[in-house]
PDB file of C-alpha atoms in Angstrom:
ATOM      1  CA  MET A  30     -15.337 134.862  70.393  1.00  0.00           C
ATOM      2  CA  GLU A  31     -16.456 134.211  66.804  1.00  0.00           C
ATOM      3  CA  SER A  32     -13.062 135.173  65.521  1.00  0.00           C
ATOM      4  CA  LEU A  33     -11.403 132.986  68.020  1.00  0.00           C
ATOM      5  CA  LEU A  34     -13.451 130.060  66.994  1.00  0.00           C
ATOM      6  CA  ASN A  35     -12.625 130.349  63.344  1.00  0.00           C
ATOM      7  CA  GLY A  36      -8.950 130.349  64.186  1.00  0.00           C
ATOM      8  CA  ILE A  37      -8.984 126.841  65.002  1.00  0.00           C
ATOM      9  CA  LYS A  38     -11.112 125.514  62.205  1.00  0.00           C
ATOM     10  CA  VAL A  39      -8.198 124.914  59.810  1.00  0.00           C
ATOM     11  CA  VAL A  40      -5.930 122.967  62.352  1.00  0.00           C
ATOM     12  CA  PRO A  41      -5.690 119.269  61.453  1.00  0.00           C
ATOM     13  CA  LEU A  42      -6.274 116.906  64.161  1.00  0.00           C
ATOM     14  CA  ASN A  43      -2.797 115.540  63.638  1.00  0.00           C
ATOM     15  CA  HIS A  44      -1.330 118.625  64.604  1.00  0.00           C
ATOM     16  CA  TYR A  45      -3.002 118.668  67.981  1.00  0.00           C
ATOM     17  CA  ILE A  46      -1.782 114.768  68.523  1.00  0.00           C
ATOM     18  CA  ILE A  47       1.867 116.010  67.594  1.00  0.00           C
ATOM     19  CA  LEU A  48       1.694 118.926  69.989  1.00  0.00           C
ATOM     20  CA  CYS A  49       0.452 116.624  72.908  1.00  0.00           C
ATOM     21  CA  ALA A  50       3.112 113.975  72.021  1.00  0.00           C
ATOM     22  CA  ILE A  51       5.726 116.646  72.202  1.00  0.00           C
ATOM     23  CA  ILE A  52       4.716 117.932  75.480  1.00  0.00           C
ATOM     24  CA  PHE A  53       4.362 114.434  76.790  1.00  0.00           C
ATOM     25  CA  SER A  54       7.792 113.584  75.520  1.00  0.00           C
ATOM     26  CA  ILE A  55       9.157 116.677  77.270  1.00  0.00           C
ATOM     27  CA  GLY A  56       7.676 115.293  80.430  1.00  0.00           C
ATOM     28  CA  VAL A  57       9.284 112.028  80.158  1.00  0.00           C
ATOM     29  CA  ILE A  58      12.713 113.540  79.549  1.00  0.00           C
ATOM     30  CA  GLY A  59      12.317 115.675  82.480  1.00  0.00           C
ATOM     31  CA  VAL A  60      11.428 112.667  84.579  1.00  0.00           C
ATOM     32  CA  LEU A  61      14.573 110.882  83.127  1.00  0.00           C
ATOM     33  CA  THR A  62      17.197 113.467  83.422  1.00  0.00           C
ATOM     34  CA  ARG A  63      16.506 115.525  86.516  1.00  0.00           C
ATOM     35  CA  ARG A  64      17.328 114.350  89.984  1.00  0.00           C
ATOM     36  CA  ASN A  65      15.348 116.977  92.066  1.00  0.00           C
ATOM     37  CA  ALA A  66      12.241 115.345  93.310  1.00  0.00           C
ATOM     38  CA  ILE A  67      10.089 118.244  92.939  1.00  0.00           C
ATOM     39  CA  VAL A  68      11.204 118.883  89.226  1.00  0.00           C
ATOM     40  CA  ILE A  69      10.321 115.262  88.470  1.00  0.00           C
ATOM     41  CA  PHE A  70       6.978 116.011  90.092  1.00  0.00           C
ATOM     42  CA  MET A  71       6.630 118.858  87.691  1.00  0.00           C
ATOM     43  CA  SER A  72       7.286 116.941  84.817  1.00  0.00           C
ATOM     44  CA  VAL A  73       4.566 114.474  85.784  1.00  0.00           C
ATOM     45  CA  GLU A  74       2.102 117.270  85.797  1.00  0.00           C
ATOM     46  CA  LEU A  75       3.232 118.294  82.491  1.00  0.00           C
ATOM     47  CA  MET A  76       2.399 114.658  81.093  1.00  0.00           C
ATOM     48  CA  LEU A  77      -0.996 114.838  82.910  1.00  0.00           C
ATOM     49  CA  ASN A  78      -1.788 118.149  81.280  1.00  0.00           C
ATOM     50  CA  SER A  79      -0.848 117.131  77.716  1.00  0.00           C
ATOM     51  CA  VAL A  80      -3.169 113.996  78.126  1.00  0.00           C
ATOM     52  CA  ASN A  81      -5.902 116.413  79.513  1.00  0.00           C
ATOM     53  CA  LEU A  82      -5.478 118.784  76.293  1.00  0.00           C
ATOM     54  CA  LEU A  83      -5.493 115.544  73.945  1.00  0.00           C
ATOM     55  CA  LEU A  84      -8.877 114.302  75.682  1.00  0.00           C
ATOM     56  CA  THR A  85     -10.379 117.759  75.097  1.00  0.00           C
ATOM     57  CA  VAL A  86      -9.252 117.777  71.633  1.00  0.00           C
ATOM     58  CA  PHE A  87     -10.835 114.398  70.731  1.00  0.00           C
ATOM     59  CA  SER A  88     -14.027 115.484  72.788  1.00  0.00           C
ATOM     60  CA  ALA A  89     -14.505 118.619  70.582  1.00  0.00           C
ATOM     61  CA  TYR A  90     -13.520 116.550  67.422  1.00  0.00           C
ATOM     62  CA  ARG A  91     -16.100 113.906  68.009  1.00  0.00           C
ATOM     63  CA  GLY A  92     -18.810 116.006  69.479  1.00  0.00           C
ATOM     64  CA  ASP A  93     -18.997 113.968  72.697  1.00  0.00           C
ATOM     65  CA  ALA A  94     -18.818 115.663  76.147  1.00  0.00           C
ATOM     66  CA  THR A  95     -17.641 112.561  77.996  1.00  0.00           C
ATOM     67  CA  GLY A  96     -13.951 113.363  77.114  1.00  0.00           C
ATOM     68  CA  GLN A  97     -14.164 116.781  78.994  1.00  0.00           C
ATOM     69  CA  VAL A  98     -15.820 115.160  82.077  1.00  0.00           C
ATOM     70  CA  PHE A  99     -13.130 112.698  82.204  1.00  0.00           C
ATOM     71  CA  VAL A 100     -10.641 115.585  82.090  1.00  0.00           C
ATOM     72  CA  PHE A 101     -12.596 117.093  85.049  1.00  0.00           C
ATOM     73  CA  PHE A 102     -11.956 113.834  86.966  1.00  0.00           C
ATOM     74  CA  ILE A 103      -8.092 113.701  86.016  1.00  0.00           C
ATOM     75  CA  MET A 104      -7.911 117.236  87.355  1.00  0.00           C
ATOM     76  CA  ALA A 105      -9.428 116.057  90.696  1.00  0.00           C
ATOM     77  CA  LEU A 106      -7.030 113.172  90.610  1.00  0.00           C
ATOM     78  CA  ALA A 107      -4.045 115.488  90.009  1.00  0.00           C
ATOM     79  CA  ALA A 108      -4.953 117.720  92.920  1.00  0.00           C
ATOM     80  CA  ALA A 109      -5.197 114.639  95.311  1.00  0.00           C
ATOM     81  CA  GLU A 110      -1.829 113.277  93.816  1.00  0.00           C
ATOM     82  CA  VAL A 111      -0.027 116.630  94.322  1.00  0.00           C
ATOM     83  CA  ALA A 112      -1.239 117.047  97.931  1.00  0.00           C
ATOM     84  CA  VAL A 113       0.000 113.443  98.882  1.00  0.00           C
ATOM     85  CA  GLY A 114       3.135 113.594  96.818  1.00  0.00           C
ATOM     86  CA  LEU A 115       4.298 117.008  98.281  1.00  0.00           C
ATOM     87  CA  ALA A 116       3.510 115.728 101.940  1.00  0.00           C
ATOM     88  CA  ILE A 117       5.779 112.643 100.951  1.00  0.00           C
ATOM     89  CA  ILE A 118       8.437 115.004  99.560  1.00  0.00           C
ATOM     90  CA  VAL A 119       8.371 117.230 102.788  1.00  0.00           C
ATOM     91  CA  MET A 120       8.683 114.079 104.961  1.00  0.00           C
ATOM     92  CA  VAL A 121      11.717 112.911 102.682  1.00  0.00           C
ATOM     93  CA  TYR A 122      13.312 116.190 103.093  1.00  0.00           C
ATOM     94  CA  ARG A 123      12.758 116.036 106.927  1.00  0.00           C
ATOM     95  CA  ASN A 124      14.410 112.507 107.085  1.00  0.00           C
ATOM     96  CA  THR A 125      17.368 112.997 104.582  1.00  0.00           C
ATOM     97  CA  ASN A 126      17.746 116.926 104.442  1.00  0.00           C
ATOM     98  CA  SER A 127      17.977 116.569 100.532  1.00  0.00           C
ATOM     99  CA  LEU A 128      15.795 116.174  97.785  1.00  0.00           C
ATOM    100  CA  ASP A 129      18.165 114.139  95.761  1.00  0.00           C
ATOM    101  CA  ILE A 130      16.428 110.957  94.509  1.00  0.00           C
ATOM    102  CA  ASN A 131      19.746 108.955  94.597  1.00  0.00           C
ATOM    103  CA  VAL A 132      19.792 109.259  98.348  1.00  0.00           C
ATOM    104  CA  LEU A 133      16.453 107.130  98.294  1.00  0.00           C
ATOM    105  CA  ASN A 134      18.023 104.145  96.965  1.00  0.00           C
ATOM    106  CA  ARG A 135      17.432 101.822 100.076  1.00  0.00           C
ATOM    107  CA  LEU A 136      14.810  99.908  98.344  1.00  0.00           C
ATOM    108  CA  LYS A 137      16.831  99.162  95.264  1.00  0.00           C
ATOM    109  CA  TRP A 138      18.346  95.765  96.291  1.00  0.00           C
TER     110      TRP A 138
ATOM    111  CA  MET B  21      -0.042 132.866  60.978  1.00  0.00           C
ATOM    112  CA  ASN B  22      -2.647 130.944  62.840  1.00  0.00           C
ATOM    113  CA  LEU B  23      -3.141 131.592  66.392  1.00  0.00           C
ATOM    114  CA  PHE B  24      -3.040 127.911  67.407  1.00  0.00           C
ATOM    115  CA  TYR B  25       0.417 127.506  66.149  1.00  0.00           C
ATOM    116  CA  PHE B  26       1.927 130.460  67.872  1.00  0.00           C
ATOM    117  CA  ILE B  27       0.424 129.263  71.129  1.00  0.00           C
ATOM    118  CA  ALA B  28       1.774 125.746  70.383  1.00  0.00           C
ATOM    119  CA  PHE B  29       5.024 127.020  70.067  1.00  0.00           C
ATOM    120  CA  LEU B  30       4.789 129.139  73.275  1.00  0.00           C
ATOM    121  CA  SER B  31       3.706 125.752  75.047  1.00  0.00           C
ATOM    122  CA  ILE B  32       6.672 123.872  73.772  1.00  0.00           C
ATOM    123  CA  LEU B  33       9.072 126.544  74.643  1.00  0.00           C
ATOM    124  CA  PHE B  34       7.913 127.125  78.168  1.00  0.00           C
ATOM    125  CA  ALA B  35       7.772 123.130  78.736  1.00  0.00           C
ATOM    126  CA  LEU B  36      11.508 122.735  77.624  1.00  0.00           C
ATOM    127  CA  LEU B  37      12.263 125.733  79.953  1.00  0.00           C
ATOM    128  CA  VAL B  38      10.683 123.756  82.867  1.00  0.00           C
ATOM    129  CA  ILE B  39      12.860 121.037  82.596  1.00  0.00           C
ATOM    130  CA  PHE B  40      16.090 122.676  81.697  1.00  0.00           C
ATOM    131  CA  SER B  41      16.235 125.664  84.121  1.00  0.00           C
ATOM    132  CA  LYS B  42      18.546 125.049  87.058  1.00  0.00           C
ATOM    133  CA  ASN B  43      16.648 126.815  89.860  1.00  0.00           C
ATOM    134  CA  PRO B  44      13.413 124.985  90.855  1.00  0.00           C
ATOM    135  CA  VAL B  45      11.526 128.377  91.569  1.00  0.00           C
ATOM    136  CA  HIS B  46      12.241 129.230  87.837  1.00  0.00           C
ATOM    137  CA  SER B  47      10.706 125.698  86.738  1.00  0.00           C
ATOM    138  CA  VAL B  48       7.612 126.285  88.783  1.00  0.00           C
ATOM    139  CA  LEU B  49       7.223 129.902  87.160  1.00  0.00           C
ATOM    140  CA  TYR B  50       7.777 128.596  83.568  1.00  0.00           C
ATOM    141  CA  LEU B  51       5.153 125.776  84.632  1.00  0.00           C
ATOM    142  CA  ILE B  52       2.641 128.397  85.316  1.00  0.00           C
ATOM    143  CA  LEU B  53       3.302 130.027  82.074  1.00  0.00           C
ATOM    144  CA  THR B  54       2.773 126.446  80.310  1.00  0.00           C
ATOM    145  CA  PHE B  55      -0.396 125.915  82.051  1.00  0.00           C
ATOM    146  CA  PHE B  56      -1.551 129.308  81.040  1.00  0.00           C
ATOM    147  CA  THR B  57      -0.949 128.575  77.299  1.00  0.00           C
ATOM    148  CA  PHE B  58      -2.816 125.385  77.880  1.00  0.00           C
ATOM    149  CA  THR B  59      -5.772 127.469  79.198  1.00  0.00           C
ATOM    150  CA  ILE B  60      -5.542 129.395  75.785  1.00  0.00           C
ATOM    151  CA  HIS B  61      -5.965 126.111  73.904  1.00  0.00           C
ATOM    152  CA  TYR B  62      -9.033 125.131  76.004  1.00  0.00           C
ATOM    153  CA  VAL B  63     -10.671 128.625  75.040  1.00  0.00           C
ATOM    154  CA  LEU B  64      -9.679 128.119  71.468  1.00  0.00           C
ATOM    155  CA  LEU B  65     -11.612 124.805  71.723  1.00  0.00           C
ATOM    156  CA  ASN B  66     -14.538 126.495  73.284  1.00  0.00           C
ATOM    157  CA  ALA B  67     -14.139 124.406  76.372  1.00  0.00           C
ATOM    158  CA  GLN B  68     -14.804 127.172  78.765  1.00  0.00           C
ATOM    159  CA  PHE B  69     -15.513 125.200  81.754  1.00  0.00           C
ATOM    160  CA  LEU B  70     -12.215 123.354  81.553  1.00  0.00           C
ATOM    161  CA  ALA B  71     -10.260 126.551  80.831  1.00  0.00           C
ATOM    162  CA  ILE B  72     -11.753 128.077  84.087  1.00  0.00           C
ATOM    163  CA  VAL B  73     -10.969 125.054  86.055  1.00  0.00           C
ATOM    164  CA  ASN B  74      -7.570 124.827  84.616  1.00  0.00           C
ATOM    165  CA  PHE B  75      -6.900 128.417  85.556  1.00  0.00           C
ATOM    166  CA  ILE B  76      -8.160 128.061  88.936  1.00  0.00           C
ATOM    167  CA  VAL B  77      -7.122 124.571  90.002  1.00  0.00           C
ATOM    168  CA  TYR B  78      -3.765 124.187  88.247  1.00  0.00           C
ATOM    169  CA  MET B  79      -2.424 127.759  88.026  1.00  0.00           C
ATOM    170  CA  GLY B  80      -4.042 128.889  91.234  1.00  0.00           C
ATOM    171  CA  ALA B  81      -3.965 125.981  93.822  1.00  0.00           C
ATOM    172  CA  ILE B  82      -1.671 123.276  92.656  1.00  0.00           C
ATOM    173  CA  MET B  83       1.144 125.768  91.604  1.00  0.00           C
ATOM    174  CA  VAL B  84       0.889 127.738  94.801  1.00  0.00           C
ATOM    175  CA  LEU B  85       1.243 124.457  96.624  1.00  0.00           C
ATOM    176  CA  PHE B  86       4.421 123.686  94.592  1.00  0.00           C
ATOM    177  CA  LEU B  87       5.809 127.253  95.323  1.00  0.00           C
ATOM    178  CA  PHE B  88       5.057 126.946  99.052  1.00  0.00           C
ATOM    179  CA  VAL B  89       6.767 123.655  99.471  1.00  0.00           C
ATOM    180  CA  ILE B  90       9.922 125.085  97.608  1.00  0.00           C
ATOM    181  CA  MET B  91       9.953 128.048  99.565  1.00  0.00           C
ATOM    182  CA  LEU B  92       9.401 125.968 102.992  1.00  0.00           C
ATOM    183  CA  LEU B  93      12.326 123.641 101.936  1.00  0.00           C
ATOM    184  CA  ASN B  94      14.504 126.617 101.171  1.00  0.00           C
ATOM    185  CA  LEU B  95      15.529 125.470  97.595  1.00  0.00           C
ATOM    186  CA  ASN B  96      15.895 128.832  95.996  1.00  0.00           C
ATOM    187  CA  LYS B  97      19.426 128.731  96.154  1.00  0.00           C
ATOM    188  CA  ASP B  98      21.362 126.582  93.538  1.00  0.00           C
ATOM    189  CA  THR B  99      21.765 123.317  95.492  1.00  0.00           C
ATOM    190  CA  GLU B 100      20.550 121.486  92.470  1.00  0.00           C
ATOM    191  CA  PRO B 101      22.190 118.122  92.270  1.00  0.00           C
ATOM    192  CA  VAL B 102      23.181 117.205  88.599  1.00  0.00           C
ATOM    193  CA  LYS B 103      23.119 113.715  86.979  1.00  0.00           C
ATOM    194  CA  SER B 104      26.116 112.443  85.189  1.00  0.00           C
ATOM    195  CA  SER B 105      25.865 113.539  81.459  1.00  0.00           C
ATOM    196  CA  LEU B 106      25.800 109.965  80.385  1.00  0.00           C
ATOM    197  CA  VAL B 107      22.477 109.389  82.137  1.00  0.00           C
ATOM    198  CA  LYS B 108      21.205 112.808  80.801  1.00  0.00           C
ATOM    199  CA  PHE B 109      22.088 111.760  77.316  1.00  0.00           C
ATOM    200  CA  ALA B 110      20.370 108.520  77.689  1.00  0.00           C
ATOM    201  CA  GLY B 111      17.166 110.051  79.096  1.00  0.00           C
ATOM    202  CA  ILE B 112      17.085 112.662  76.276  1.00  0.00           C
ATOM    203  CA  ILE B 113      17.714 109.795  73.648  1.00  0.00           C
ATOM    204  CA  GLY B 114      14.858 107.657  75.332  1.00  0.00           C
ATOM    205  CA  GLY B 115      12.159 110.643  75.352  1.00  0.00           C
ATOM    206  CA  ALA B 116      13.342 111.429  71.832  1.00  0.00           C
ATOM    207  CA  CYS B 117      12.749 107.830  70.662  1.00  0.00           C
ATOM    208  CA  LEU B 118       9.087 107.992  72.256  1.00  0.00           C
ATOM    209  CA  LEU B 119       8.349 111.226  70.283  1.00  0.00           C
ATOM    210  CA  VAL B 120       9.593 109.842  67.097  1.00  0.00           C
ATOM    211  CA  VAL B 121       7.502 106.492  67.642  1.00  0.00           C
ATOM    212  CA  ILE B 122       4.185 108.312  68.363  1.00  0.00           C
ATOM    213  CA  VAL B 123       4.876 110.892  65.499  1.00  0.00           C
ATOM    214  CA  ALA B 124       5.647 108.256  63.099  1.00  0.00           C
ATOM    215  CA  ALA B 125       2.477 106.339  63.910  1.00  0.00           C
ATOM    216  CA  VAL B 126       0.295 109.515  63.519  1.00  0.00           C
ATOM    217  CA  LYS B 127       1.880 110.163  60.153  1.00  0.00           C
ATOM    218  CA  ALA B 128       1.356 106.525  59.091  1.00  0.00           C
ATOM    219  CA  LEU B 129      -2.495 107.438  59.639  1.00  0.00           C
ATOM    220  CA  GLY B 130      -2.238 109.804  56.709  1.00  0.00           C
ATOM    221  CA  LYS B 131      -3.855 113.126  56.259  1.00  0.00           C
ATOM    222  CA  SER B 132      -6.505 114.032  59.131  1.00  0.00           C
ATOM    223  CA  ASP B 133      -9.467 116.016  59.039  1.00  0.00           C
ATOM    224  CA  PRO B 134      -9.389 119.657  60.636  1.00  0.00           C
ATOM    225  CA  VAL B 135     -10.922 119.948  64.169  1.00  0.00           C
ATOM    226  CA  ILE B 136     -14.315 121.318  63.740  1.00  0.00           C
ATOM    227  CA  LEU B 137     -16.592 121.957  66.610  1.00  0.00           C
ATOM    228  CA  LYS B 138     -19.552 119.781  65.740  1.00  0.00           C
ATOM    229  CA  GLN B 139     -21.548 121.279  68.797  1.00  0.00           C
ATOM    230  CA  ALA B 140     -20.406 124.739  69.681  1.00  0.00           C
ATOM    231  CA  ASP B 141     -21.873 124.658  73.146  1.00  0.00           C
ATOM    232  CA  LEU B 142     -20.279 121.462  74.191  1.00  0.00           C
ATOM    233  CA  GLY B 143     -17.880 122.610  76.609  1.00  0.00           C
ATOM    234  CA  LEU B 144     -20.125 125.313  78.385  1.00  0.00           C
ATOM    235  CA  VAL B 145     -20.809 124.863  82.204  1.00  0.00           C
ATOM    236  CA  LYS B 146     -24.568 124.248  81.605  1.00  0.00           C
ATOM    237  CA  ASN B 147     -24.012 121.446  79.341  1.00  0.00           C
ATOM    238  CA  LEU B 148     -21.210 119.810  81.169  1.00  0.00           C
ATOM    239  CA  GLY B 149     -23.032 120.094  84.622  1.00  0.00           C
ATOM    240  CA  LYS B 150     -26.051 118.327  83.152  1.00  0.00           C
ATOM    241  CA  ILE B 151     -23.857 115.220  82.097  1.00  0.00           C
ATOM    242  CA  LEU B 152     -21.622 115.371  85.340  1.00  0.00           C
ATOM    243  CA  PHE B 153     -24.663 115.336  87.517  1.00  0.00           C
ATOM    244  CA  GLY B 154     -26.729 112.790  85.531  1.00  0.00           C
ATOM    245  CA  GLN B 155     -24.585 110.077  83.670  1.00  0.00           C
ATOM    246  CA  PHE B 156     -21.530 110.660  85.913  1.00  0.00           C
ATOM    247  CA  LEU B 157     -23.033 111.201  89.375  1.00  0.00           C
ATOM    248  CA  LEU B 158     -21.438 108.222  91.066  1.00  0.00           C
ATOM    249  CA  PRO B 159     -17.867 108.807  89.820  1.00  0.00           C
ATOM    250  CA  PHE B 160     -18.345 112.400  90.893  1.00  0.00           C
ATOM    251  CA  GLU B 161     -19.301 111.362  94.429  1.00  0.00           C
ATOM    252  CA  VAL B 162     -16.247 108.792  94.576  1.00  0.00           C
ATOM    253  CA  SER B 163     -14.092 111.436  93.333  1.00  0.00           C
ATOM    254  CA  SER B 164     -14.966 113.668  96.457  1.00  0.00           C
ATOM    255  CA  LEU B 165     -14.292 110.672  98.461  1.00  0.00           C
ATOM    256  CA  LEU B 166     -10.738 110.536  96.914  1.00  0.00           C
ATOM    257  CA  LEU B 167     -10.053 114.127  97.723  1.00  0.00           C
ATOM    258  CA  PHE B 168     -11.202 113.650 101.146  1.00  0.00           C
ATOM    259  CA  SER B 169      -8.655 110.744 101.746  1.00  0.00           C
ATOM    260  CA  ALA B 170      -5.890 112.561  99.894  1.00  0.00           C
ATOM    261  CA  MET B 171      -6.329 115.411 102.378  1.00  0.00           C
ATOM    262  CA  VAL B 172      -6.404 113.163 105.332  1.00  0.00           C
ATOM    263  CA  GLY B 173      -3.528 111.296 103.930  1.00  0.00           C
ATOM    264  CA  ALA B 174      -1.464 114.549 103.347  1.00  0.00           C
ATOM    265  CA  VAL B 175      -2.114 115.657 107.039  1.00  0.00           C
ATOM    266  CA  LEU B 176      -1.188 112.480 108.270  1.00  0.00           C
ATOM    267  CA  LEU B 177       2.152 112.156 106.190  1.00  0.00           C
ATOM    268  CA  ALA B 178       3.270 115.723 106.752  1.00  0.00           C
ATOM    269  CA  THR B 179       2.876 115.674 110.750  1.00  0.00           C
ATOM    270  CA  LYS B 180       6.035 115.148 112.640  1.00  0.00           C
ATOM    271  CA  ASP B 181       6.269 111.639 114.279  1.00  0.00           C
ATOM    272  CA  LYS B 182       6.254 111.693 117.961  1.00  0.00           C
ATOM    273  CA  PRO B 183       9.162 109.988 119.644  1.00  0.00           C
ATOM    274  CA  VAL B 184       7.894 106.361 120.556  1.00  0.00           C
ATOM    275  CA  LYS B 185       7.871 105.763 124.330  1.00  0.00           C
ATOM    276  CA  ALA B 186       9.708 102.607 125.178  1.00  0.00           C
TER     277      ALA B 186
END
C-alpha cells in the first residue's frame, strides 16, 4: 500500500484535470456522433465518471472529505438515472422496434 | 514510468474504444474495463470506500443492467445505424474544441502543485461514514427517497400498457 501511495506523489494536479477533461470530451463526442440510444447513454455514464474522479482528486488534494461524499451521492443518482433511462429505452424499443434516435423526432417541430 | 500515467493511458484507450466500436455489447465490455481503470485511480488516491463502491455499484450493478437490456432487445447483431460522416465530423470537431478550451484554460493557470494526500485516512470507510451520517444525514435520507422513486418509476415505465377499454 505504501509503495502504491508513493507512486502518486509526483503527479501534478494539472495532469489529473487534463485526464478528466479528455475522458469528458470523449463522452461528449460519443453523445454527438452515435445514433444508438444505449451507446449515447453509456457516453453519459463516461462523463459522470470523469467528474467523479475529478471530485475525488480535489478532495484528496484539499484534504476535505466533502468531495468524496458528493461522489457517493452522484453514484446513487447515476444508479437511479440508469434504472429510469433503461426503462424508457425498453419502452421506446417496444413502440418503434428500433433504438435509432432519429426515429424519435416527433417532438422536433 | 509512473503507474498513474500507464493507468491514465489505459483509461483513455478504453474510453475511445467504447464510443468507436460498432457492436453495443463490445461497447459495454470496454466500458467495464474503463470503470476498472477508474477503480485503480481511486485506489491510488487512497479513496478506498469509493473504490469499492465504484467496483460494486458501477461495474457490478449498472453494467449488468446495461448488458441485460442489450441482450433483452437482441442488439448483439450488427443492426447499428450510422450517422452521416458530416455529422460525425462535426461532432468530433465540437468535442475536440471543448477539450482544447479546457486544456488551454488549465495550461494558463501555470504550474500546479503535485497531489499530496494531506490526510492519508481521508477516504477510509470509518472517516467517510462519520461525515455521511453526521453532516450529510439529511441528503443521505433524501437520496434513499430518490432511489425509491426511481425504482417505482422504472417499474411503472417498463410495464406493458393495458389496452384501454372504450
